[in-house]
Short mmCIF file of N, CA and C in Angstrom, two decimals:
data_model
loop_
_atom_site.label_atom_id
_atom_site.label_comp_id
_atom_site.label_asym_id
_atom_site.label_seq_id
_atom_site.Cartn_x
_atom_site.Cartn_y
_atom_site.Cartn_z
N MET A 139 1.53 -65.32 -22.92
CA MET A 139 2.25 -64.06 -23.12
C MET A 139 1.50 -63.12 -24.05
N PRO A 140 1.00 -63.61 -25.23
CA PRO A 140 0.22 -62.72 -26.07
C PRO A 140 -0.97 -62.14 -25.35
N GLY A 141 -1.61 -62.92 -24.46
CA GLY A 141 -2.74 -62.40 -23.70
C GLY A 141 -2.32 -61.26 -22.80
N SER A 142 -1.15 -61.37 -22.19
CA SER A 142 -0.65 -60.31 -21.31
C SER A 142 -0.39 -59.03 -22.10
N VAL A 143 0.16 -59.19 -23.31
CA VAL A 143 0.42 -58.02 -24.15
C VAL A 143 -0.89 -57.34 -24.52
N ASP A 144 -1.89 -58.15 -24.92
CA ASP A 144 -3.20 -57.57 -25.28
C ASP A 144 -3.81 -56.86 -24.09
N HIS A 145 -3.68 -57.47 -22.91
CA HIS A 145 -4.25 -56.86 -21.70
C HIS A 145 -3.56 -55.53 -21.40
N LEU A 146 -2.23 -55.50 -21.55
CA LEU A 146 -1.47 -54.27 -21.30
C LEU A 146 -1.85 -53.19 -22.29
N MET A 147 -2.02 -53.56 -23.56
CA MET A 147 -2.38 -52.57 -24.57
C MET A 147 -3.78 -52.01 -24.31
N SER A 148 -4.72 -52.88 -23.92
CA SER A 148 -6.07 -52.39 -23.66
C SER A 148 -6.09 -51.50 -22.42
N LEU A 149 -5.26 -51.82 -21.43
CA LEU A 149 -5.17 -50.99 -20.23
C LEU A 149 -4.63 -49.60 -20.59
N ARG A 150 -3.60 -49.55 -21.45
CA ARG A 150 -3.06 -48.26 -21.89
C ARG A 150 -4.11 -47.45 -22.64
N SER A 151 -4.91 -48.15 -23.45
CA SER A 151 -5.96 -47.46 -24.21
C SER A 151 -6.98 -46.85 -23.28
N VAL A 152 -7.36 -47.59 -22.25
CA VAL A 152 -8.34 -47.08 -21.28
C VAL A 152 -7.77 -45.87 -20.54
N VAL A 153 -6.50 -45.97 -20.10
CA VAL A 153 -5.86 -44.85 -19.38
C VAL A 153 -5.79 -43.63 -20.29
N SER A 154 -5.41 -43.83 -21.55
CA SER A 154 -5.31 -42.71 -22.50
C SER A 154 -6.67 -42.05 -22.71
N LEU A 155 -7.69 -42.89 -22.88
CA LEU A 155 -9.04 -42.36 -23.09
C LEU A 155 -9.50 -41.59 -21.87
N PHE A 156 -9.21 -42.11 -20.68
CA PHE A 156 -9.59 -41.45 -19.43
C PHE A 156 -8.90 -40.09 -19.31
N ALA A 157 -7.61 -40.04 -19.68
CA ALA A 157 -6.86 -38.78 -19.62
C ALA A 157 -7.46 -37.74 -20.56
N VAL A 158 -7.82 -38.18 -21.77
CA VAL A 158 -8.44 -37.26 -22.74
C VAL A 158 -9.75 -36.74 -22.20
N MET A 159 -10.55 -37.60 -21.58
CA MET A 159 -11.84 -37.18 -21.04
C MET A 159 -11.66 -36.14 -19.93
N ILE A 160 -10.63 -36.33 -19.08
CA ILE A 160 -10.38 -35.36 -18.01
C ILE A 160 -10.00 -34.01 -18.60
N VAL A 161 -9.10 -34.02 -19.59
CA VAL A 161 -8.69 -32.76 -20.22
C VAL A 161 -9.88 -32.04 -20.83
N LEU A 162 -10.73 -32.78 -21.53
CA LEU A 162 -11.92 -32.16 -22.15
C LEU A 162 -12.87 -31.63 -21.09
N ALA A 163 -13.05 -32.37 -20.01
CA ALA A 163 -13.96 -31.93 -18.95
C ALA A 163 -13.46 -30.66 -18.28
N VAL A 164 -12.16 -30.64 -17.96
CA VAL A 164 -11.59 -29.46 -17.32
C VAL A 164 -11.62 -28.27 -18.26
N GLY A 165 -11.22 -28.50 -19.52
CA GLY A 165 -11.24 -27.40 -20.50
C GLY A 165 -12.64 -26.87 -20.70
N GLY A 166 -13.61 -27.76 -20.82
CA GLY A 166 -15.00 -27.33 -20.99
C GLY A 166 -15.50 -26.56 -19.79
N GLY A 167 -15.09 -27.01 -18.59
CA GLY A 167 -15.50 -26.30 -17.38
C GLY A 167 -14.95 -24.89 -17.33
N VAL A 168 -13.69 -24.74 -17.74
CA VAL A 168 -13.09 -23.40 -17.77
C VAL A 168 -13.83 -22.50 -18.75
N VAL A 169 -14.12 -23.03 -19.94
CA VAL A 169 -14.84 -22.23 -20.95
C VAL A 169 -16.21 -21.83 -20.42
N LEU A 170 -16.94 -22.80 -19.84
CA LEU A 170 -18.27 -22.49 -19.31
C LEU A 170 -18.19 -21.48 -18.17
N HIS A 171 -17.17 -21.63 -17.29
CA HIS A 171 -17.01 -20.67 -16.19
C HIS A 171 -16.81 -19.26 -16.73
N ASP A 172 -15.94 -19.12 -17.75
CA ASP A 172 -15.69 -17.81 -18.33
C ASP A 172 -16.95 -17.25 -18.98
N MET A 173 -17.70 -18.10 -19.67
CA MET A 173 -18.93 -17.64 -20.33
C MET A 173 -19.94 -17.16 -19.31
N TYR A 174 -20.16 -17.94 -18.23
CA TYR A 174 -21.15 -17.55 -17.24
C TYR A 174 -20.69 -16.34 -16.42
N SER A 175 -19.38 -16.26 -16.16
CA SER A 175 -18.88 -15.09 -15.45
C SER A 175 -19.13 -13.83 -16.25
N ALA A 176 -18.85 -13.91 -17.57
CA ALA A 176 -19.08 -12.74 -18.43
C ALA A 176 -20.56 -12.40 -18.46
N ALA A 177 -21.43 -13.43 -18.51
CA ALA A 177 -22.87 -13.18 -18.55
C ALA A 177 -23.35 -12.55 -17.25
N ASP A 178 -22.73 -12.91 -16.10
CA ASP A 178 -23.12 -12.35 -14.81
C ASP A 178 -22.51 -10.98 -14.58
N GLY A 179 -21.70 -10.50 -15.49
CA GLY A 179 -21.06 -9.20 -15.33
C GLY A 179 -19.80 -9.24 -14.49
N GLN A 180 -19.33 -10.42 -14.13
CA GLN A 180 -18.10 -10.52 -13.36
C GLN A 180 -16.90 -10.33 -14.27
N ALA A 181 -15.79 -9.91 -13.65
CA ALA A 181 -14.58 -9.70 -14.44
C ALA A 181 -14.05 -11.02 -14.97
N ALA A 182 -13.78 -11.07 -16.25
CA ALA A 182 -13.16 -12.25 -16.84
C ALA A 182 -11.66 -12.15 -16.60
N ALA A 183 -10.89 -12.96 -17.29
CA ALA A 183 -9.45 -12.94 -17.12
C ALA A 183 -8.91 -11.56 -17.45
N PRO A 184 -7.87 -11.10 -16.72
CA PRO A 184 -7.33 -9.76 -16.98
C PRO A 184 -6.73 -9.66 -18.36
N ASP A 185 -6.74 -8.44 -18.86
CA ASP A 185 -6.13 -8.18 -20.16
C ASP A 185 -4.63 -8.40 -20.06
N PRO A 186 -4.01 -8.86 -21.13
CA PRO A 186 -2.55 -8.97 -21.09
C PRO A 186 -1.92 -7.59 -20.99
N ALA A 187 -0.84 -7.51 -20.24
CA ALA A 187 -0.17 -6.22 -20.08
C ALA A 187 0.40 -5.75 -21.40
N PRO A 188 0.16 -4.49 -21.76
CA PRO A 188 0.70 -4.01 -23.03
C PRO A 188 2.21 -3.84 -22.96
N VAL A 189 2.83 -3.98 -24.07
CA VAL A 189 4.27 -3.72 -24.16
C VAL A 189 4.46 -2.20 -24.00
N PRO A 190 5.48 -1.76 -23.26
CA PRO A 190 5.68 -0.32 -23.10
C PRO A 190 5.76 0.38 -24.46
N VAL A 191 5.19 1.56 -24.52
CA VAL A 191 5.20 2.32 -25.75
C VAL A 191 6.63 2.81 -26.01
N GLU A 192 7.14 2.49 -27.17
CA GLU A 192 8.47 2.97 -27.55
C GLU A 192 8.30 4.25 -28.36
N ARG A 193 8.84 5.31 -27.86
CA ARG A 193 8.68 6.62 -28.50
C ARG A 193 10.03 7.19 -28.91
N ASP A 194 9.97 8.11 -29.86
CA ASP A 194 11.18 8.85 -30.20
C ASP A 194 11.62 9.64 -28.97
N PRO A 195 12.92 9.83 -28.80
CA PRO A 195 13.40 10.53 -27.59
C PRO A 195 12.71 11.86 -27.33
N GLU A 196 12.40 12.61 -28.37
CA GLU A 196 11.77 13.92 -28.15
C GLU A 196 10.32 13.80 -27.69
N ASP A 197 9.70 12.61 -27.84
CA ASP A 197 8.31 12.39 -27.42
C ASP A 197 8.21 11.73 -26.04
N ARG A 198 9.32 11.42 -25.42
CA ARG A 198 9.29 10.78 -24.11
C ARG A 198 9.08 11.81 -23.02
N PRO A 199 8.41 11.46 -21.91
CA PRO A 199 8.03 10.10 -21.52
C PRO A 199 6.67 9.64 -22.06
N GLY A 200 5.94 10.48 -22.77
CA GLY A 200 4.67 10.04 -23.33
C GLY A 200 3.48 10.78 -22.73
N ARG A 201 2.31 10.20 -22.92
CA ARG A 201 1.06 10.82 -22.49
C ARG A 201 1.05 11.05 -20.98
N ARG A 202 0.43 12.16 -20.58
CA ARG A 202 0.38 12.52 -19.16
C ARG A 202 -0.87 12.02 -18.46
N GLU A 203 -1.82 11.42 -19.21
CA GLU A 203 -3.06 10.96 -18.61
C GLU A 203 -2.92 9.52 -18.13
N VAL A 204 -3.45 9.25 -16.94
CA VAL A 204 -3.49 7.88 -16.43
C VAL A 204 -4.60 7.14 -17.17
N ARG A 205 -4.25 5.99 -17.76
CA ARG A 205 -5.23 5.18 -18.49
C ARG A 205 -5.45 3.85 -17.78
N LEU A 206 -6.60 3.25 -18.03
CA LEU A 206 -6.97 1.99 -17.40
C LEU A 206 -7.11 0.89 -18.43
N SER A 207 -6.68 -0.32 -18.07
CA SER A 207 -6.96 -1.48 -18.90
C SER A 207 -8.46 -1.78 -18.81
N ALA A 208 -8.95 -2.63 -19.70
CA ALA A 208 -10.36 -3.03 -19.63
C ALA A 208 -10.65 -3.73 -18.31
N ASP A 209 -9.69 -4.50 -17.82
CA ASP A 209 -9.87 -5.20 -16.55
C ASP A 209 -9.98 -4.20 -15.40
N ALA A 210 -9.08 -3.21 -15.33
CA ALA A 210 -9.13 -2.20 -14.27
C ALA A 210 -10.40 -1.36 -14.38
N ALA A 211 -10.85 -1.09 -15.61
CA ALA A 211 -12.04 -0.27 -15.81
C ALA A 211 -13.31 -0.94 -15.32
N ARG A 212 -13.28 -2.25 -15.09
CA ARG A 212 -14.44 -2.95 -14.56
C ARG A 212 -14.53 -2.85 -13.04
N HIS A 213 -13.48 -2.37 -12.38
CA HIS A 213 -13.48 -2.31 -10.92
C HIS A 213 -14.37 -1.15 -10.44
N PRO A 214 -15.16 -1.36 -9.40
CA PRO A 214 -16.06 -0.28 -8.94
C PRO A 214 -15.35 0.98 -8.46
N GLU A 215 -14.08 0.88 -8.06
CA GLU A 215 -13.33 2.05 -7.58
C GLU A 215 -12.46 2.67 -8.66
N ARG A 216 -12.72 2.31 -9.91
CA ARG A 216 -11.84 2.74 -11.01
C ARG A 216 -11.68 4.26 -11.08
N ASP A 217 -12.77 5.02 -10.96
CA ASP A 217 -12.68 6.47 -11.11
C ASP A 217 -11.88 7.11 -9.98
N ALA A 218 -12.14 6.65 -8.76
CA ALA A 218 -11.41 7.19 -7.61
C ALA A 218 -9.93 6.84 -7.70
N VAL A 219 -9.62 5.62 -8.14
CA VAL A 219 -8.22 5.21 -8.29
C VAL A 219 -7.53 6.03 -9.37
N ARG A 220 -8.20 6.21 -10.50
CA ARG A 220 -7.60 7.00 -11.58
C ARG A 220 -7.33 8.43 -11.13
N ARG A 221 -8.29 9.02 -10.38
CA ARG A 221 -8.12 10.41 -9.92
C ARG A 221 -6.91 10.56 -9.00
N VAL A 222 -6.79 9.65 -8.02
CA VAL A 222 -5.69 9.80 -7.07
C VAL A 222 -4.34 9.58 -7.75
N LEU A 223 -4.28 8.63 -8.69
CA LEU A 223 -3.02 8.40 -9.40
C LEU A 223 -2.70 9.56 -10.34
N GLN A 224 -3.72 10.13 -10.96
CA GLN A 224 -3.47 11.28 -11.83
C GLN A 224 -2.86 12.43 -11.03
N THR A 225 -3.43 12.69 -9.86
CA THR A 225 -2.89 13.75 -9.01
C THR A 225 -1.49 13.42 -8.54
N TYR A 226 -1.26 12.17 -8.20
CA TYR A 226 0.05 11.72 -7.73
C TYR A 226 1.12 11.98 -8.80
N PHE A 227 0.85 11.57 -10.04
CA PHE A 227 1.84 11.76 -11.11
C PHE A 227 1.92 13.23 -11.53
N ASP A 228 0.80 13.95 -11.52
CA ASP A 228 0.84 15.39 -11.83
C ASP A 228 1.75 16.12 -10.84
N ALA A 229 1.64 15.75 -9.56
CA ALA A 229 2.46 16.40 -8.54
C ALA A 229 3.95 16.19 -8.80
N ILE A 230 4.31 14.98 -9.20
CA ILE A 230 5.73 14.72 -9.52
C ILE A 230 6.16 15.53 -10.73
N ASN A 231 5.33 15.54 -11.77
CA ASN A 231 5.70 16.26 -12.98
C ASN A 231 5.76 17.77 -12.78
N GLU A 232 4.98 18.27 -11.83
CA GLU A 232 4.94 19.72 -11.58
C GLU A 232 5.82 20.13 -10.39
N ARG A 233 6.54 19.16 -9.78
CA ARG A 233 7.39 19.42 -8.62
C ARG A 233 6.58 20.08 -7.50
N ASP A 234 5.35 19.62 -7.29
CA ASP A 234 4.44 20.24 -6.33
C ASP A 234 4.30 19.31 -5.12
N PHE A 235 5.13 19.53 -4.10
CA PHE A 235 5.12 18.66 -2.93
C PHE A 235 3.79 18.74 -2.19
N ASP A 236 3.19 19.92 -2.09
CA ASP A 236 1.92 20.06 -1.39
C ASP A 236 0.82 19.26 -2.09
N LEU A 237 0.83 19.27 -3.42
CA LEU A 237 -0.16 18.49 -4.16
C LEU A 237 0.10 17.00 -3.93
N TRP A 238 1.35 16.59 -3.96
CA TRP A 238 1.69 15.19 -3.70
C TRP A 238 1.26 14.77 -2.31
N ARG A 239 1.50 15.65 -1.33
CA ARG A 239 1.14 15.36 0.05
C ARG A 239 -0.37 15.14 0.20
N SER A 240 -1.18 15.78 -0.65
CA SER A 240 -2.64 15.68 -0.54
C SER A 240 -3.18 14.31 -0.94
N VAL A 241 -2.35 13.49 -1.61
CA VAL A 241 -2.86 12.19 -2.08
C VAL A 241 -2.05 11.00 -1.55
N VAL A 242 -1.27 11.23 -0.47
CA VAL A 242 -0.55 10.12 0.15
C VAL A 242 -0.98 10.02 1.62
N THR A 243 -0.79 8.84 2.18
CA THR A 243 -1.15 8.63 3.58
C THR A 243 -0.12 9.26 4.51
N SER A 244 -0.49 9.40 5.77
CA SER A 244 0.45 9.95 6.75
C SER A 244 1.66 9.03 6.90
N GLU A 245 1.46 7.69 6.73
CA GLU A 245 2.58 6.75 6.79
C GLU A 245 3.55 7.00 5.65
N ARG A 246 3.03 7.22 4.45
CA ARG A 246 3.90 7.51 3.30
C ARG A 246 4.59 8.86 3.50
N LEU A 247 3.86 9.83 3.99
CA LEU A 247 4.43 11.15 4.20
C LEU A 247 5.51 11.10 5.28
N GLY A 248 5.31 10.24 6.27
CA GLY A 248 6.27 10.14 7.38
C GLY A 248 7.63 9.64 6.97
N THR A 249 7.72 9.00 5.83
CA THR A 249 9.02 8.48 5.36
C THR A 249 9.65 9.40 4.32
N THR A 250 9.06 10.59 4.11
CA THR A 250 9.51 11.46 3.03
C THR A 250 9.73 12.88 3.53
N GLU A 251 10.93 13.36 3.39
CA GLU A 251 11.24 14.76 3.69
C GLU A 251 11.03 15.60 2.43
N GLU A 252 10.46 16.78 2.58
CA GLU A 252 10.17 17.63 1.41
C GLU A 252 11.43 17.94 0.62
N ASP A 253 12.49 18.33 1.30
CA ASP A 253 13.73 18.67 0.58
C ASP A 253 14.26 17.48 -0.21
N GLN A 254 14.20 16.29 0.39
CA GLN A 254 14.68 15.10 -0.28
C GLN A 254 13.79 14.75 -1.46
N TRP A 255 12.46 14.92 -1.29
CA TRP A 255 11.50 14.64 -2.36
C TRP A 255 11.80 15.53 -3.57
N ILE A 256 12.00 16.82 -3.31
CA ILE A 256 12.30 17.76 -4.40
C ILE A 256 13.61 17.39 -5.08
N GLU A 257 14.59 16.99 -4.29
CA GLU A 257 15.88 16.57 -4.85
C GLU A 257 15.73 15.31 -5.69
N ASP A 258 14.96 14.35 -5.18
CA ASP A 258 14.79 13.06 -5.88
C ASP A 258 14.11 13.23 -7.23
N PHE A 259 13.14 14.15 -7.31
CA PHE A 259 12.35 14.29 -8.54
C PHE A 259 12.67 15.55 -9.33
N ARG A 260 13.82 16.16 -9.07
CA ARG A 260 14.13 17.45 -9.68
C ARG A 260 14.13 17.43 -11.20
N SER A 261 14.48 16.30 -11.81
CA SER A 261 14.52 16.25 -13.28
C SER A 261 13.57 15.20 -13.85
N THR A 262 12.74 14.61 -12.99
CA THR A 262 11.87 13.51 -13.42
C THR A 262 10.64 14.01 -14.16
N ARG A 263 10.32 13.30 -15.24
CA ARG A 263 9.06 13.49 -15.95
C ARG A 263 8.46 12.10 -16.16
N ASP A 264 7.20 11.92 -15.76
CA ASP A 264 6.52 10.63 -15.91
C ASP A 264 5.45 10.71 -16.98
N GLY A 265 5.28 9.61 -17.71
CA GLY A 265 4.25 9.56 -18.75
C GLY A 265 3.84 8.12 -19.05
N ASP A 266 2.84 7.99 -19.91
CA ASP A 266 2.30 6.68 -20.31
C ASP A 266 1.93 5.83 -19.09
N MET A 267 1.29 6.46 -18.08
CA MET A 267 0.86 5.73 -16.89
C MET A 267 -0.32 4.83 -17.26
N PHE A 268 -0.22 3.56 -16.90
CA PHE A 268 -1.24 2.58 -17.29
C PHE A 268 -1.55 1.67 -16.12
N VAL A 269 -2.82 1.66 -15.70
CA VAL A 269 -3.25 0.78 -14.61
C VAL A 269 -3.67 -0.55 -15.21
N HIS A 270 -2.98 -1.62 -14.85
CA HIS A 270 -3.28 -2.94 -15.38
C HIS A 270 -4.38 -3.63 -14.58
N ARG A 271 -4.26 -3.57 -13.25
CA ARG A 271 -5.24 -4.25 -12.40
C ARG A 271 -5.44 -3.46 -11.12
N ILE A 272 -6.64 -3.60 -10.55
CA ILE A 272 -6.95 -3.07 -9.22
C ILE A 272 -7.42 -4.28 -8.41
N GLU A 273 -6.69 -4.59 -7.33
CA GLU A 273 -6.98 -5.79 -6.56
C GLU A 273 -7.23 -5.44 -5.10
N PRO A 274 -8.07 -6.22 -4.42
CA PRO A 274 -8.23 -6.03 -2.97
C PRO A 274 -6.96 -6.46 -2.25
N ALA A 275 -6.67 -5.80 -1.15
CA ALA A 275 -5.51 -6.15 -0.33
C ALA A 275 -5.96 -6.20 1.13
N ARG A 276 -5.03 -6.51 2.00
CA ARG A 276 -5.38 -6.65 3.41
C ARG A 276 -5.86 -5.32 4.00
N ASP A 277 -6.62 -5.41 5.10
CA ASP A 277 -7.10 -4.24 5.84
C ASP A 277 -7.86 -3.25 4.96
N ASP A 278 -8.72 -3.78 4.07
CA ASP A 278 -9.56 -2.94 3.22
C ASP A 278 -8.76 -1.97 2.36
N ARG A 279 -7.58 -2.39 1.97
CA ARG A 279 -6.78 -1.58 1.06
C ARG A 279 -6.93 -2.12 -0.36
N LEU A 280 -6.33 -1.39 -1.29
CA LEU A 280 -6.27 -1.82 -2.68
C LEU A 280 -4.82 -1.93 -3.09
N ARG A 281 -4.56 -2.80 -4.05
CA ARG A 281 -3.23 -2.89 -4.66
C ARG A 281 -3.41 -2.62 -6.14
N VAL A 282 -2.73 -1.61 -6.63
CA VAL A 282 -2.87 -1.18 -8.01
C VAL A 282 -1.59 -1.52 -8.77
N LEU A 283 -1.74 -2.34 -9.80
CA LEU A 283 -0.60 -2.72 -10.63
C LEU A 283 -0.50 -1.72 -11.77
N VAL A 284 0.57 -0.97 -11.79
CA VAL A 284 0.70 0.15 -12.72
C VAL A 284 2.06 0.12 -13.41
N SER A 285 2.09 0.60 -14.65
CA SER A 285 3.35 0.79 -15.36
C SER A 285 3.41 2.23 -15.84
N PHE A 286 4.62 2.73 -16.03
CA PHE A 286 4.79 4.08 -16.56
C PHE A 286 6.22 4.22 -17.06
N THR A 287 6.47 5.33 -17.74
CA THR A 287 7.80 5.64 -18.25
C THR A 287 8.28 6.92 -17.59
N SER A 288 9.52 6.94 -17.18
CA SER A 288 10.10 8.17 -16.63
C SER A 288 11.33 8.58 -17.44
N THR A 289 11.49 9.88 -17.55
CA THR A 289 12.74 10.42 -18.08
C THR A 289 13.35 11.26 -16.97
N GLN A 290 14.69 11.31 -16.94
CA GLN A 290 15.39 12.05 -15.90
C GLN A 290 16.84 12.22 -16.31
N ASP A 291 17.50 13.13 -15.66
CA ASP A 291 18.94 13.22 -15.84
C ASP A 291 19.56 11.91 -15.35
N VAL A 292 20.62 11.49 -16.00
CA VAL A 292 21.23 10.20 -15.65
C VAL A 292 21.64 10.17 -14.18
N GLU A 293 22.12 11.28 -13.65
CA GLU A 293 22.56 11.29 -12.24
C GLU A 293 21.38 11.18 -11.27
N ASP A 294 20.15 11.39 -11.75
CA ASP A 294 18.97 11.26 -10.90
C ASP A 294 18.28 9.91 -11.07
N ALA A 295 18.79 9.07 -11.96
CA ALA A 295 18.22 7.73 -12.16
C ALA A 295 18.70 6.80 -11.04
N PRO A 296 18.05 5.62 -10.90
CA PRO A 296 18.54 4.67 -9.89
C PRO A 296 20.00 4.32 -10.15
N ALA A 297 20.74 4.14 -9.07
CA ALA A 297 22.17 3.80 -9.21
C ALA A 297 22.35 2.48 -9.97
N THR A 298 21.34 1.59 -9.87
CA THR A 298 21.44 0.31 -10.55
C THR A 298 21.07 0.38 -12.02
N LEU A 299 20.51 1.52 -12.46
CA LEU A 299 20.16 1.68 -13.88
C LEU A 299 20.29 3.16 -14.26
N PRO A 300 21.50 3.65 -14.41
CA PRO A 300 21.71 5.06 -14.73
C PRO A 300 21.39 5.36 -16.20
N GLU A 301 20.10 5.49 -16.48
CA GLU A 301 19.63 5.72 -17.84
C GLU A 301 18.72 6.94 -17.88
N PRO A 302 18.66 7.64 -19.02
CA PRO A 302 17.80 8.82 -19.12
C PRO A 302 16.32 8.49 -19.31
N CYS A 303 15.99 7.24 -19.67
CA CYS A 303 14.60 6.84 -19.87
C CYS A 303 14.42 5.42 -19.33
N ILE A 304 13.40 5.24 -18.48
CA ILE A 304 13.18 3.95 -17.82
C ILE A 304 11.70 3.59 -17.88
N HIS A 305 11.40 2.33 -18.18
CA HIS A 305 10.05 1.77 -18.05
C HIS A 305 9.94 1.13 -16.68
N TRP A 306 8.86 1.45 -15.95
CA TRP A 306 8.65 0.95 -14.59
C TRP A 306 7.39 0.11 -14.52
N TRP A 307 7.41 -0.92 -13.66
CA TRP A 307 6.23 -1.70 -13.29
C TRP A 307 6.24 -1.84 -11.77
N LEU A 308 5.15 -1.46 -11.11
CA LEU A 308 5.12 -1.58 -9.66
C LEU A 308 3.70 -1.78 -9.13
N ALA A 309 3.62 -2.25 -7.91
CA ALA A 309 2.34 -2.43 -7.22
C ALA A 309 2.23 -1.33 -6.18
N LEU A 310 1.30 -0.40 -6.40
CA LEU A 310 1.10 0.70 -5.46
C LEU A 310 -0.03 0.35 -4.50
N PRO A 311 0.23 0.41 -3.18
CA PRO A 311 -0.85 0.17 -2.22
C PRO A 311 -1.66 1.44 -2.01
N LEU A 312 -2.97 1.32 -1.97
CA LEU A 312 -3.86 2.45 -1.69
C LEU A 312 -4.63 2.16 -0.41
N ALA A 313 -4.76 3.17 0.43
CA ALA A 313 -5.54 3.07 1.67
C ALA A 313 -6.66 4.09 1.62
N ALA A 314 -7.78 3.76 2.27
CA ALA A 314 -8.91 4.70 2.29
C ALA A 314 -8.50 5.97 3.02
N ALA A 315 -8.93 7.11 2.47
CA ALA A 315 -8.62 8.40 3.09
C ALA A 315 -9.34 8.50 4.43
N GLY A 316 -8.69 9.11 5.39
CA GLY A 316 -9.28 9.24 6.72
C GLY A 316 -10.57 10.04 6.73
N ASP A 317 -10.71 10.97 5.81
CA ASP A 317 -11.92 11.80 5.76
C ASP A 317 -13.00 11.17 4.88
N GLY A 318 -12.77 9.93 4.44
CA GLY A 318 -13.75 9.26 3.59
C GLY A 318 -13.75 9.74 2.16
N ASP A 319 -12.77 10.57 1.80
CA ASP A 319 -12.71 11.14 0.45
C ASP A 319 -11.76 10.34 -0.43
N GLY A 320 -12.22 9.19 -0.89
CA GLY A 320 -11.44 8.42 -1.85
C GLY A 320 -10.29 7.65 -1.22
N TRP A 321 -9.17 7.61 -1.95
CA TRP A 321 -8.02 6.79 -1.59
C TRP A 321 -6.76 7.63 -1.53
N ARG A 322 -5.77 7.10 -0.82
CA ARG A 322 -4.46 7.74 -0.75
C ARG A 322 -3.39 6.68 -1.05
N VAL A 323 -2.31 7.11 -1.67
CA VAL A 323 -1.19 6.21 -1.95
C VAL A 323 -0.45 5.95 -0.63
N ASP A 324 -0.31 4.68 -0.29
CA ASP A 324 0.28 4.29 0.99
C ASP A 324 1.77 3.96 0.80
N ALA A 325 2.43 3.76 1.92
CA ALA A 325 3.85 3.38 1.88
C ALA A 325 3.99 1.99 1.26
N VAL A 326 4.95 1.83 0.38
CA VAL A 326 5.20 0.55 -0.27
C VAL A 326 5.98 -0.33 0.70
N SER A 327 5.50 -1.57 0.90
CA SER A 327 6.21 -2.46 1.84
C SER A 327 7.55 -2.86 1.24
N PRO A 328 8.55 -3.08 2.10
CA PRO A 328 9.91 -3.36 1.62
C PRO A 328 10.02 -4.59 0.72
N GLY A 329 9.10 -5.53 0.84
CA GLY A 329 9.20 -6.76 0.06
C GLY A 329 8.64 -6.67 -1.34
N THR A 330 8.27 -5.47 -1.79
CA THR A 330 7.70 -5.34 -3.14
C THR A 330 8.49 -4.32 -3.96
N PRO A 331 9.70 -4.66 -4.34
CA PRO A 331 10.51 -3.72 -5.14
C PRO A 331 9.93 -3.57 -6.54
N PRO A 332 10.07 -2.39 -7.15
CA PRO A 332 9.58 -2.22 -8.52
C PRO A 332 10.47 -2.96 -9.51
N LEU A 333 9.90 -3.22 -10.68
CA LEU A 333 10.69 -3.74 -11.79
C LEU A 333 10.93 -2.61 -12.77
N TYR A 334 12.09 -2.57 -13.37
CA TYR A 334 12.36 -1.49 -14.32
C TYR A 334 13.41 -1.93 -15.32
N GLU A 335 13.35 -1.27 -16.49
CA GLU A 335 14.32 -1.54 -17.55
C GLU A 335 14.50 -0.28 -18.36
N ALA A 336 15.61 -0.17 -19.03
CA ALA A 336 15.87 0.99 -19.88
C ALA A 336 14.92 1.00 -21.07
N CYS A 337 14.55 2.17 -21.53
CA CYS A 337 13.68 2.34 -22.69
C CYS A 337 14.40 1.83 -23.94
#
């Protein structure tokens, strides 16, 4: 019996040592992968998403410039993506449907009536737009993970969150422009609802 106990204890020791070696090997591999990826100029792990900027009510919704995370800034299409999103949000803030139409796809435009668009955004102001990631998507499209803050009259807010100030997180699909001039904001597929919360 004592021999069996000793054998069991030594077996546990071997298993424990083996488990530690696996953890160290995997951890070391991850560290080395990150080091070599950074040395090769490849994107490392994405930056953590910043907490929404909390501003005094008179300073909301915040900055009007679209900003990029360090991860998004490493993407080769970063400048084109920032330009199209800047125009997209400028159009909403300026109530300029023609400007908005210039940076959306025909599919997105086909689901939007001008009168309804003007009604939907009549009191909306967007700010603190932040691109977290730019990712490849199907059919040579891009998926842009973006957050922003909107202010609006309570009656123009979503029925599920009737608030004057809302933080939004959403994935915007971008498609290549038909004329080869950059990207256009595409129709959002029904299975990707935005996330939002009150400021």
